């Protein structure tokens, strides 16, 4: 079943998450129509290879053209229109930057896998539960309701101001009419009666002025209360969700809703400001003793300007944190002299601001006391915000060509740049701009989450560990001295984040049994998740007992192994992976001989092994574990093929494959058959060989296990042998002779 077919079968709450990351940059109808073709392409590799990305973009357009021809024959007018629009988008927007579409599609596919993994894991951790709190959802609805009510109140006040203006014009006309009469006419009874009516109108005018000012004051107060409480909490919650999403957690939606609230409040405040300006205009035409306008208007205007200032200041956010396109799943880790991207957004969407706001990016602007190292940003570091590049017309800007460069010290040499650059040192990228609107000038500034600088890709794992620990442990977006005294983390939250590393990076999270094994590895004992506090040193600095590496280095090597060599098997759930040697024997001891399981090596970095159960003639159960396969071996031979072709030679026996059932009882070929690179070559004699007289051959792993041993033999016993060569040996030599040959001192790995 294709990945897209699995996505379509998800529950509605997961489908809503999928809907969040499909927009006009990569329309969902294209994902749907070209599902299998899209999934068969290597978009992640294309994201780092411009030539490959250009080829894929051209092929994508060809695929769209083929779909367009098909729907044209079916006369599906709506789909024809949408496909033409998409084709125009692909040609126009990505022709000059094909790697951009590759990054977008790669990210979409990865997020689909993450959501599928989350849907298959029944247990939610404490962090994810806190992000999905029903109280938070209720507050979101309350904010949207109150913002709409404030907008309606501001519009109704507009009508009151218009009525006040009409009333004052009528008063002015009648007053000027009386003023134009001769002195004798002014003394008439009719005129005196008109003067009394005019006084009554002035009283009404005074009452309406006070009423309008009171209504404006109430609108301002409601906006103030909303901004100070619920809207501020909503924005802080979004920023926390962004932190969690950056380290592999659930997608952080809600920014569009926040933009709608910020925009409506800004429109209401500017509307109130215009109402106060209209009152000032009415004041210049008519004033009187006790007039409320000159007393109340200045205070109200000052409050409106203050609220506008705070609203704009809070609306300037980092929509997408700094990230190198070459490592999309490791944001906030930046390599010197390598480009990274970052996207800013103004949550107040006003057309008059389009292309009028220029944003400047700087690094380490205010951290002179935190670090001895200094960096500068190379590339285009000043750009204008616009509404053209975003799918929803938001006012945003994306920096795509920034590069961090370390400045030389006064001695003329670079600071710590090199293989031992500190990967716990945090830096900040700041952005500043200025908004000038309706006579109001507001300076805005925001910063990215702390980033870690590296000079070599080998430093990436430890740098990423720093990013994980920071964003797990604190809500503070700018604590650059965090690692001077890093706090502990709750074990339950850390395990949840570790599961996210697997779901976001390799498409399948960890279950409770796997997490239990990791917990024991971290603590050295069985502990309660809820109250156990784990130190930063235990996670990333101290070596595991009896090992030459830390827990995080061990886990990161496994992630890399899965990603590059055994990803399909991991996604299918056939790799138990995290299980101790003691636990695997408990699981296998009562199983049918030939039952095996796959687990990651605890003593070798980035190694995977398999253990199977066997039974001796006297009924004793034995276990056999093969020397772990690392990326070197798996680069030469796919792991599924190893499981298919693996042979064992017991003393006085012919080679046979001991692997029959994947734990608990799945026939091996049923589990792994679809992942075999090809069907096993049939054994043939030399005379049946391939071209130019050679015997067709494939490599197979072979182990020799002595009958009196329950442990795996020397690594030198794992030999590649083709079925054809083995057939010849079997035909002409006895099993004893074959064993003698395998025991030759000239045998090699």
XYZ file of C-alpha atoms in Angstrom:
749
model
C 0.000 0.000 0.000
C 1.373 3.421 -0.927
C 2.148 5.952 1.753
C -0.591 8.251 0.444
C -3.151 5.426 0.649
C -2.201 4.936 4.301
C -2.551 8.678 4.932
C -6.082 8.693 3.500
C -7.139 6.002 5.983
C -6.129 8.061 9.032
C -8.573 9.435 11.572
C -9.853 12.963 11.023
C -7.582 14.487 13.723
C -4.528 13.219 11.835
C -5.934 14.243 8.442
C -6.273 17.787 9.791
C -2.543 17.750 10.537
C -1.814 16.606 6.977
C -3.971 19.425 5.635
C -1.807 21.983 7.435
C 1.340 21.466 5.374
C -0.181 21.192 1.893
C -0.691 24.571 0.259
C -0.087 26.310 -3.064
C 3.643 25.618 -2.778
C 2.818 21.948 -3.325
C -0.928 21.435 -3.943
C -2.576 18.369 -2.479
C -4.266 17.463 -5.772
C -0.817 16.832 -7.299
C 0.161 14.720 -4.310
C -3.030 12.706 -4.839
C -2.861 12.306 -8.612
C 0.858 11.431 -8.713
C 1.117 9.551 -5.404
C 3.069 6.494 -6.533
C 5.376 8.402 -8.869
C 6.174 11.002 -6.211
C 6.960 8.342 -3.611
C 9.272 6.515 -6.009
C 11.581 9.538 -6.445
C 14.489 10.490 -4.159
C 13.440 14.049 -3.275
C 15.724 14.187 -0.256
C 18.817 13.631 -2.425
C 17.510 16.136 -4.986
C 17.181 18.756 -2.243
C 20.994 18.802 -2.108
C 21.710 18.319 -5.824
C 20.612 21.062 -8.220
C 21.081 18.988 -11.386
C 19.048 16.129 -9.970
C 16.403 18.564 -8.712
C 16.080 20.112 -12.176
C 15.557 16.675 -13.746
C 12.904 15.787 -11.185
C 11.155 19.137 -11.697
C 11.049 18.566 -15.456
C 9.744 15.035 -14.941
C 7.137 16.364 -12.510
C 5.888 18.804 -15.140
C 5.748 15.951 -17.667
C 3.674 13.927 -15.208
C 1.326 16.888 -14.747
C 1.004 17.229 -18.544
C 0.049 13.561 -18.812
C -2.615 14.021 -16.163
C -3.810 17.131 -17.969
C -4.230 15.154 -21.188
C -6.179 12.498 -19.329
C -8.617 14.846 -17.599
C -9.053 16.836 -20.831
C -10.463 13.718 -22.437
C -12.783 13.272 -19.453
C -13.841 16.939 -19.766
C -13.331 17.566 -16.047
C -13.351 21.367 -16.212
C -12.463 22.009 -12.542
C -9.513 19.607 -12.546
C -8.306 20.961 -15.902
C -8.321 24.466 -14.448
C -6.433 23.387 -11.293
C -3.818 21.404 -13.211
C -3.132 24.308 -15.565
C -2.681 26.566 -12.557
C -0.302 24.063 -10.924
C 1.708 23.672 -14.123
C 2.116 27.427 -14.370
C 3.189 27.533 -10.724
C 5.811 24.808 -11.176
C 7.310 26.434 -14.249
C 7.264 29.975 -12.917
C 8.124 29.595 -9.264
C 10.679 26.778 -9.262
C 12.404 26.920 -12.641
C 15.150 29.147 -11.228
C 15.366 27.227 -7.947
C 14.453 23.545 -8.520
C 15.984 22.486 -5.197
C 13.261 24.464 -3.420
C 10.450 22.234 -4.700
C 12.558 19.167 -3.847
C 12.875 20.430 -0.249
C 9.129 21.096 -0.054
C 8.116 17.655 -1.346
C 10.749 15.930 0.799
C 9.416 17.718 3.888
C 5.820 16.814 3.038
C 6.663 13.136 2.627
C 8.617 13.165 5.878
C 5.748 14.816 7.769
C 3.361 12.215 6.357
C 5.606 9.467 7.715
C 5.779 11.182 11.084
C 1.997 11.458 11.291
C 1.572 7.836 10.229
C 4.048 6.856 12.935
C 2.207 8.944 15.533
C -1.111 7.386 14.513
C 0.305 3.881 14.970
C 1.610 4.627 18.474
C -1.283 4.361 20.937
C 0.512 6.010 23.873
C 0.987 9.774 24.055
C 3.792 11.172 26.168
C 3.504 14.032 28.652
C 4.758 16.674 26.226
C 2.305 15.788 23.468
C -0.577 15.603 25.941
C 0.252 19.067 27.226
C 0.231 20.446 23.684
C -3.205 18.966 23.032
C -4.797 20.211 26.259
C -8.543 20.789 25.868
C -8.219 23.971 27.966
C -5.871 25.401 25.324
C -8.332 24.585 22.541
C -11.131 26.249 24.504
C -9.004 29.379 24.936
C -8.317 29.465 21.174
C -12.042 29.490 20.483
C -12.603 32.179 23.112
C -9.916 34.389 21.587
C -11.421 34.127 18.105
C -14.911 34.841 19.491
C -13.767 37.897 21.460
C -11.773 39.294 18.534
C -14.864 39.065 16.295
C -16.958 40.763 18.988
C -14.401 43.589 19.297
C -14.401 44.069 15.530
C -18.192 44.333 15.525
C -18.115 46.835 18.405
C -15.587 49.022 16.556
C -17.750 48.975 13.432
C -20.872 49.911 15.416
C -18.986 52.784 17.019
C -18.253 53.977 13.482
C -22.007 54.399 12.995
C -22.259 56.373 16.260
C -19.472 58.701 15.114
C -21.260 59.176 11.773
C -24.526 60.010 13.610
C -22.598 62.450 15.804
C -21.133 64.100 12.706
C -24.597 64.433 11.090
C -26.042 65.867 14.325
C -23.248 68.427 14.581
C -23.703 69.471 10.931
C -27.411 70.039 11.564
C -26.628 72.038 14.706
C -24.041 74.089 12.827
C -26.476 74.831 9.991
C -29.261 75.961 12.338
C -26.872 77.992 14.434
C -25.460 79.811 11.393
C -28.999 80.447 10.138
C -29.893 82.250 13.341
C -26.629 84.140 13.252
C -27.435 85.462 9.776
C -30.724 87.112 10.828
C -31.110 90.876 11.458
C -31.030 92.061 15.060
C -34.785 92.769 15.042
C -35.544 89.260 13.837
C -33.474 87.757 16.620
C -35.792 89.222 19.246
C -38.893 87.597 17.854
C -40.674 84.838 19.803
C -40.052 82.379 16.969
C -36.357 82.950 17.173
C -36.330 82.537 20.932
C -38.139 79.261 20.489
C -35.508 78.221 17.929
C -32.722 79.114 20.375
C -34.272 76.832 22.987
C -34.378 74.008 20.425
C -30.767 74.722 19.554
C -29.791 74.465 23.237
C -31.565 71.133 23.477
C -29.674 69.963 20.388
C -26.395 71.026 22.003
C -27.292 69.011 25.086
C -27.977 65.996 22.866
C -24.702 66.612 21.070
C -22.828 66.690 24.383
C -24.538 63.460 25.476
C -23.646 61.711 22.205
C -20.020 62.881 22.418
C -19.736 61.389 25.897
C -21.455 58.203 24.715
C -19.113 57.790 21.729
C -16.047 58.376 23.911
C -17.375 55.842 26.405
C -17.887 53.227 23.674
C -14.417 53.875 22.263
C -12.995 53.501 25.769
C -14.760 50.155 26.200
C -13.426 48.842 22.884
C -9.892 49.906 23.857
C -10.263 48.246 27.265
C -11.509 44.993 25.723
C -8.544 44.947 23.331
C -6.148 45.653 26.198
C -7.544 42.812 28.332
C -7.525 40.373 25.405
C -3.944 41.218 24.425
C -2.644 41.106 28.002
C -4.157 37.730 28.798
C -5.474 35.253 26.260
C -3.707 36.471 23.093
C -0.326 36.614 24.834
C -0.856 33.069 26.135
C -1.852 31.889 22.663
C 1.313 33.331 21.157
C 3.512 31.809 23.881
C 1.817 28.438 23.367
C 2.465 28.624 19.631
C 6.133 29.396 20.253
C 6.365 26.443 22.642
C 4.718 24.178 20.066
C 7.253 25.413 17.521
C 10.094 24.486 19.894
C 8.699 20.981 20.302
C 8.109 20.574 16.550
C 11.727 21.562 15.866
C 12.941 18.548 17.869
C 10.634 16.111 16.083
C 7.348 16.669 17.941
C 3.853 17.171 16.503
C 3.287 19.814 13.852
C 2.670 23.270 15.261
C -0.442 24.674 13.614
C -2.331 27.766 14.663
C -0.252 30.550 13.129
C -2.892 31.371 10.523
C -5.494 31.659 13.277
C -3.181 33.935 15.236
C -2.623 36.045 12.128
C -6.375 36.439 11.717
C -6.712 37.588 15.358
C -3.745 39.977 15.181
C -4.980 41.446 11.897
C -8.541 41.991 13.130
C -7.264 43.652 16.310
C -4.926 45.906 14.302
C -7.800 46.858 11.986
C -9.992 47.596 15.021
C -7.313 49.750 16.646
C -6.715 51.714 13.448
C -10.486 52.113 13.113
C -10.662 53.484 16.665
C -7.740 55.775 15.837
C -9.655 57.172 12.851
C -12.695 57.685 15.079
C -10.570 59.706 17.513
C -9.210 61.722 14.577
C -12.793 62.418 13.448
C -13.661 63.584 16.983
C -10.677 65.944 16.844
C -11.971 67.285 13.550
C -15.430 67.837 15.070
C -13.773 69.585 18.014
C -12.124 72.169 15.746
C -15.560 73.053 14.346
C -17.422 73.166 17.655
C -16.482 73.195 21.322
C -18.129 74.417 24.518
C -17.707 74.487 28.271
C -17.539 70.935 29.622
C -16.750 69.457 26.204
C -15.515 65.862 26.913
C -13.411 65.534 23.735
C -10.396 67.693 24.724
C -10.333 65.978 28.149
C -10.648 62.300 27.153
C -9.369 62.086 23.571
C -5.590 62.530 24.272
C -5.601 59.725 26.849
C -7.543 57.391 24.575
C -5.244 58.117 21.631
C -2.161 57.486 23.769
C -3.618 54.135 24.848
C -4.447 53.154 21.248
C -0.906 53.963 20.096
C 0.534 51.956 23.006
C -1.622 48.930 22.113
C -0.675 49.202 18.433
C 2.984 49.302 19.403
C 2.668 46.148 21.526
C 0.525 44.370 18.951
C 3.044 44.987 16.150
C 5.965 44.093 18.396
C 4.439 40.720 19.299
C 3.316 40.036 15.729
C 6.886 39.851 14.371
C 7.783 36.149 14.661
C 10.191 33.579 13.238
C 7.837 31.330 11.280
C 10.530 28.790 10.330
C 13.655 28.511 12.446
C 17.181 28.572 10.901
C 17.934 25.339 9.072
C 20.457 24.082 6.546
C 18.643 22.668 3.474
C 21.124 19.782 3.510
C 19.857 18.708 6.959
C 16.149 19.583 7.108
C 15.566 17.390 10.173
C 18.271 19.121 12.197
C 17.164 22.780 12.493
C 19.158 25.279 14.553
C 22.447 23.501 13.809
C 24.423 25.677 11.385
C 27.739 24.947 9.723
C 30.168 27.751 9.030
C 30.249 28.871 5.396
C 27.176 26.746 4.543
C 23.924 28.422 3.524
C 20.876 28.187 5.749
C 17.285 29.408 5.428
C 15.022 31.183 7.911
C 11.556 32.658 7.460
C 10.003 35.647 9.243
C 6.346 36.617 9.356
C 4.320 39.635 10.436
C 1.040 38.416 11.847
C -0.650 41.698 10.929
C -1.714 41.426 7.297
C -2.300 44.894 5.833
C -1.927 45.474 2.048
C -0.384 48.914 2.568
C 2.629 47.258 4.209
C 3.493 45.085 1.179
C 7.164 45.610 0.195
C 7.396 48.548 2.637
C 9.081 46.642 5.476
C 12.758 45.785 5.085
C 14.170 43.234 7.522
C 17.833 43.108 8.531
C 19.430 39.905 9.875
C 22.362 39.941 12.305
C 24.059 37.346 14.504
C 25.208 37.572 18.121
C 24.015 41.158 18.372
C 23.715 41.246 22.162
C 25.841 38.349 23.398
C 29.202 39.982 24.051
C 29.377 38.517 27.548
C 28.329 34.984 26.626
C 30.907 33.838 24.095
C 34.444 34.668 23.079
C 33.709 33.641 19.508
C 32.240 36.080 17.006
C 30.362 35.396 13.805
C 29.121 37.481 10.919
C 26.469 36.686 8.339
C 27.548 36.588 4.714
C 25.072 36.826 1.852
C 21.858 38.813 1.437
C 21.004 39.885 4.977
C 18.470 42.640 4.160
C 15.211 41.768 2.385
C 11.713 43.225 2.063
C 8.651 41.471 3.406
C 5.930 40.750 0.852
C 2.703 38.842 0.354
C 3.681 37.160 -2.907
C 5.713 34.166 -1.699
C 3.293 32.841 0.932
C 0.395 30.569 0.090
C -2.114 32.459 2.246
C -0.954 35.962 1.349
C 0.700 36.595 4.703
C 3.359 39.269 5.010
C 6.610 37.305 5.203
C 10.228 37.151 4.124
C 12.520 34.150 3.699
C 16.293 34.470 3.853
C 17.755 31.666 1.709
C 21.362 32.650 1.170
C 22.778 33.460 4.606
C 26.087 31.927 5.685
C 27.675 32.169 9.151
C 31.371 32.949 9.162
C 33.566 33.058 12.230
C 35.535 36.266 12.653
C 39.251 36.179 13.308
C 40.501 36.975 16.776
C 42.774 39.923 17.468
C 45.731 37.561 17.184
C 44.778 36.918 13.576
C 43.709 33.303 14.001
C 40.239 31.889 14.163
C 38.779 31.129 17.554
C 37.587 27.584 18.172
C 36.825 26.633 14.602
C 38.014 23.123 13.885
C 37.154 19.551 14.764
C 36.855 20.384 18.483
C 34.497 23.364 18.186
C 32.257 23.518 21.261
C 28.829 22.095 20.425
C 27.118 23.402 23.560
C 27.775 27.065 22.869
C 24.574 28.885 21.873
C 24.226 31.823 19.506
C 21.342 34.009 18.430
C 20.238 35.342 15.039
C 18.321 38.605 15.361
C 16.026 40.411 12.942
C 15.009 44.041 13.052
C 12.769 46.269 10.997
C 10.586 49.372 11.172
C 6.899 49.868 10.454
C 5.668 53.294 9.344
C 1.905 53.456 8.993
C -0.639 56.300 9.327
C 1.922 58.547 10.977
C 2.965 55.841 13.421
C 6.581 54.564 13.482
C 7.295 51.318 15.326
C 10.666 49.566 15.632
C 10.382 45.776 15.662
C 12.889 43.108 16.672
C 12.759 39.342 17.108
C 15.259 36.501 17.387
C 15.555 32.884 16.386
C 15.742 30.131 18.927
C 19.370 29.598 20.013
C 21.523 27.941 17.349
C 24.692 25.847 17.589
C 27.604 26.498 15.240
C 29.712 23.667 13.827
C 32.630 23.656 11.406
C 32.513 19.957 10.509
C 29.589 17.613 9.841
C 31.086 15.162 12.341
C 30.035 17.631 15.058
C 26.399 17.475 13.981
C 25.256 14.650 16.330
C 26.500 16.356 19.500
C 25.234 19.734 18.312
C 21.800 18.216 17.730
C 21.874 16.736 21.239
C 22.379 20.276 22.564
C 19.391 21.524 20.568
C 17.232 18.666 21.880
C 18.179 19.281 25.509
C 17.650 23.034 25.302
C 14.220 22.950 23.688
C 13.081 20.076 25.878
C 14.133 21.761 29.105
C 13.163 25.423 28.792
C 10.482 27.734 27.411
C 12.931 30.639 27.417
C 13.621 31.493 23.762
C 16.900 33.302 24.469
C 18.821 31.742 27.374
C 22.217 31.678 25.683
C 24.028 30.784 28.923
C 21.851 27.666 29.332
C 24.738 25.186 29.192
C 26.741 26.970 31.856
C 24.565 25.006 34.268
C 22.195 22.790 32.249
C 19.137 21.602 34.206
C 18.033 18.008 34.494
C 15.208 16.622 32.351
C 12.366 14.307 33.270
C 13.064 10.814 31.959
C 9.492 10.428 30.663
C 9.794 13.585 28.564
C 13.237 12.661 27.260
C 12.057 9.206 26.175
C 9.141 10.824 24.370
C 11.535 13.113 22.507
C 13.774 10.160 21.640
C 10.764 8.392 20.143
C 10.118 11.547 18.105
C 13.652 11.309 16.721
C 12.743 7.956 15.220
C 9.270 8.943 14.004
C 10.462 12.172 12.364
C 13.812 10.935 11.039
C 13.113 7.311 10.100
C 9.315 7.179 9.936
C 8.478 5.010 12.958
C 8.542 5.844 16.648
C 9.381 3.598 19.588
C 6.916 1.489 21.553
C 6.843 1.107 25.330
C 9.079 -1.989 25.345
C 11.747 -0.271 23.270
C 11.563 2.798 25.499
C 11.951 0.613 28.583
C 15.227 -0.728 27.214
C 16.485 2.814 26.527
C 15.467 3.872 30.032
C 17.500 1.057 31.546
C 20.429 1.958 29.308
C 20.279 5.581 30.466
C 19.837 4.858 34.165
C 21.398 1.413 34.598
C 18.292 0.230 36.417
C 14.542 -0.155 36.176
C 13.012 3.153 37.287
C 9.729 5.030 37.348
C 9.485 7.364 34.371
C 7.398 10.037 36.048
C 9.759 11.359 38.700
C 13.236 10.306 37.553
C 15.479 13.245 36.673
C 18.282 12.698 34.159
C 21.339 14.920 33.848
C 22.771 16.379 30.658
C 26.072 14.631 31.364
C 24.373 11.237 31.585
C 22.673 11.828 28.253
C 25.531 13.180 26.199
C 28.830 13.552 28.088
C 29.554 10.437 30.138
C 30.503 7.157 28.462
C 28.197 4.190 28.897
C 29.546 1.660 31.420
C 32.358 -0.332 29.836
C 32.053 1.505 26.516
C 34.074 4.166 24.750
C 31.028 6.206 23.668
C 28.084 8.068 25.180
C 24.435 7.068 25.101
C 23.589 9.730 22.528
C 26.445 8.797 20.173
C 25.248 5.168 20.320
C 21.640 6.151 19.569
C 22.572 8.588 16.798
C 24.640 5.871 15.074
C 21.552 3.634 15.084
C 19.433 6.383 13.558
C 22.015 6.827 10.816
C 22.131 3.070 10.193
C 18.339 2.854 9.857
C 18.113 5.882 7.607
C 20.763 4.743 5.150
C 20.526 0.952 5.127
C 17.452 -0.645 6.728
C 14.720 2.015 6.501
C 11.967 -0.104 4.832
C 12.396 -2.899 7.356
C 12.222 -0.421 10.244
C 9.079 1.286 8.904
C 7.368 -2.103 8.536
C 8.013 -2.755 12.233
C 10.037 -5.928 11.694
C 13.071 -4.715 13.645
C 12.634 -5.105 17.392
C 15.873 -3.176 17.704
C 16.060 -2.176 21.336
C 16.114 -5.356 23.359
C 18.807 -6.592 25.727
C 20.556 -9.946 25.302
C 18.844 -11.219 28.436
C 15.406 -10.190 27.224
C 15.898 -11.661 23.746
C 16.664 -15.089 25.237
C 13.506 -14.909 27.336
C 11.511 -14.093 24.208
C 13.061 -16.815 22.051
C 13.502 -19.747 24.423
C 9.993 -21.192 23.962
C 9.759 -20.491 20.237
C 10.050 -22.873 17.302
C 13.690 -23.558 16.315
C 14.671 -21.122 13.586
C 12.732 -18.225 15.166
C 14.860 -15.091 15.157
C 14.689 -11.418 15.989
C 16.650 -8.357 14.931
C 18.281 -6.071 17.462
C 20.789 -3.257 17.545
C 24.222 -3.974 18.936
C 24.961 -2.572 22.386
C 28.725 -2.848 21.997
C 29.226 -1.691 18.387
C 28.257 1.727 17.070
C 25.694 1.528 14.291
C 25.484 -2.262 14.245
C 22.532 -4.620 13.818
C 22.524 -8.349 14.484
C 20.100 -11.241 14.511
C 19.722 -13.983 17.049
C 17.940 -17.278 16.449
C 16.944 -20.121 18.690
C 17.965 -23.720 18.020
C 17.599 -27.056 19.759
C 20.230 -29.732 20.311
C 19.592 -33.422 19.965
C 19.308 -33.752 23.741
C 16.561 -31.122 23.795
C 18.654 -28.237 25.182
C 17.827 -24.804 23.770
C 20.719 -22.853 22.220
C 20.979 -19.301 20.952
C 23.156 -17.969 18.171
C 23.941 -14.289 17.532
C 25.813 -13.140 14.443
C 28.542 -10.541 14.564
C 26.771 -7.173 14.071
C 26.494 -5.829 10.557
C 27.571 -2.220 10.218
C 27.157 0.287 7.403
C 30.273 -1.022 5.639
C 28.852 -4.494 5.191
C 25.330 -3.283 4.512
C 26.603 -1.006 1.750
C 27.811 -4.118 -0.081
C 24.818 -6.370 0.591
C 21.217 -5.344 1.481
C 20.113 -6.565 4.876
C 16.985 -8.279 3.528
C 19.160 -10.265 1.107
C 21.453 -11.232 3.983
C 18.487 -12.641 5.887
C 17.346 -14.517 2.793
C 20.703 -16.035 1.821
C 22.381 -16.463 5.205
C 23.918 -19.955 5.643
C 25.367 -21.796 8.628
C 27.707 -24.768 8.401
C 27.542 -26.957 11.478
C 30.171 -29.633 12.066
C 29.543 -32.601 9.717
C 26.578 -30.831 8.122
C 25.957 -29.033 4.893
C 25.208 -25.294 4.863
C 21.602 -24.330 5.527
C 19.681 -21.183 6.391
C 18.735 -21.380 10.088
C 16.396 -18.352 9.879
C 12.816 -19.595 9.506
C 10.416 -17.346 11.430
C 10.665 -13.715 12.426
C 9.628 -13.345 16.056
C 7.011 -14.213 17.123
C 5.978 -16.528 14.261
C 6.055 -14.717 10.903
C 7.517 -16.792 8.025
C 10.735 -15.101 6.968
C 9.832 -14.696 3.287
C 6.416 -13.289 4.184
C 8.034 -10.609 6.326
C 10.930 -9.650 4.081
C 10.013 -10.967 0.626
C 8.997 -7.602 -0.787
C 12.337 -6.118 0.297
C 14.569 -8.649 -1.458
C 16.614 -6.924 -4.143
C 15.946 -9.823 -6.554
C 14.856 -13.432 -6.497
C 17.563 -15.856 -5.314
C 19.747 -17.029 -8.134
C 19.127 -20.661 -8.990
C 22.168 -22.871 -8.483
C 23.769 -23.739 -11.802
C 26.774 -25.620 -13.022
C 29.696 -23.856 -14.697
C 28.512 -25.008 -18.098
C 25.238 -23.120 -17.476
C 27.099 -19.944 -16.669
C 26.712 -16.451 -17.963
C 28.443 -14.595 -20.721
C 32.081 -15.222 -21.659
C 32.164 -18.524 -19.777
C 31.864 -17.057 -16.255
C 29.691 -18.655 -13.586
C 26.917 -16.269 -12.420
C 27.454 -15.456 -8.750
C 26.015 -13.570 -5.849
C 27.533 -12.995 -2.422
C 26.010 -14.789 0.521
C 27.058 -14.705 4.178
C 28.159 -18.037 5.645
C 28.951 -18.860 9.277
C 30.578 -21.951 10.725
C 29.342 -22.930 14.167
C 30.909 -25.803 16.093
C 28.394 -28.267 17.449
C 29.557 -27.878 21.039
C 29.309 -24.103 21.097
C 26.299 -21.932 21.822
C 28.127 -18.746 20.964
C 28.938 -17.279 17.565
C 32.352 -18.192 16.194
C 35.045 -15.854 15.046
C 34.094 -12.999 12.686
C 36.387 -14.586 10.099
C 33.797 -17.356 9.709
C 31.377 -15.029 7.911
C 32.272 -15.734 4.276
C 30.700 -14.579 1.021
C 29.963 -17.500 -1.308
C 27.845 -17.730 -4.450
C 25.210 -20.485 -4.767
C 26.863 -21.603 -8.022
C 30.279 -22.024 -6.421
C 28.745 -23.852 -3.494
C 26.861 -26.197 -5.901
C 30.125 -27.130 -7.592
C 31.804 -27.755 -4.239
C 28.901 -29.836 -3.063
C 28.930 -31.925 -6.246
C 32.633 -32.719 -6.162
C 33.583 -32.554 -2.459
C 32.363 -34.199 0.710
C 30.970 -32.108 3.605
C 34.167 -32.817 5.547
C 36.293 -31.442 2.722
C 34.101 -28.334 2.537
C 34.540 -27.767 6.262
C 38.304 -28.185 5.916
C 38.312 -25.581 3.142
C 36.291 -23.152 5.251
C 38.751 -23.617 8.112
C 41.689 -22.630 5.891
C 43.951 -19.960 7.363
C 43.569 -18.058 4.089
C 39.860 -17.423 4.742
C 39.017 -13.755 5.148
C 35.963 -11.624 5.908
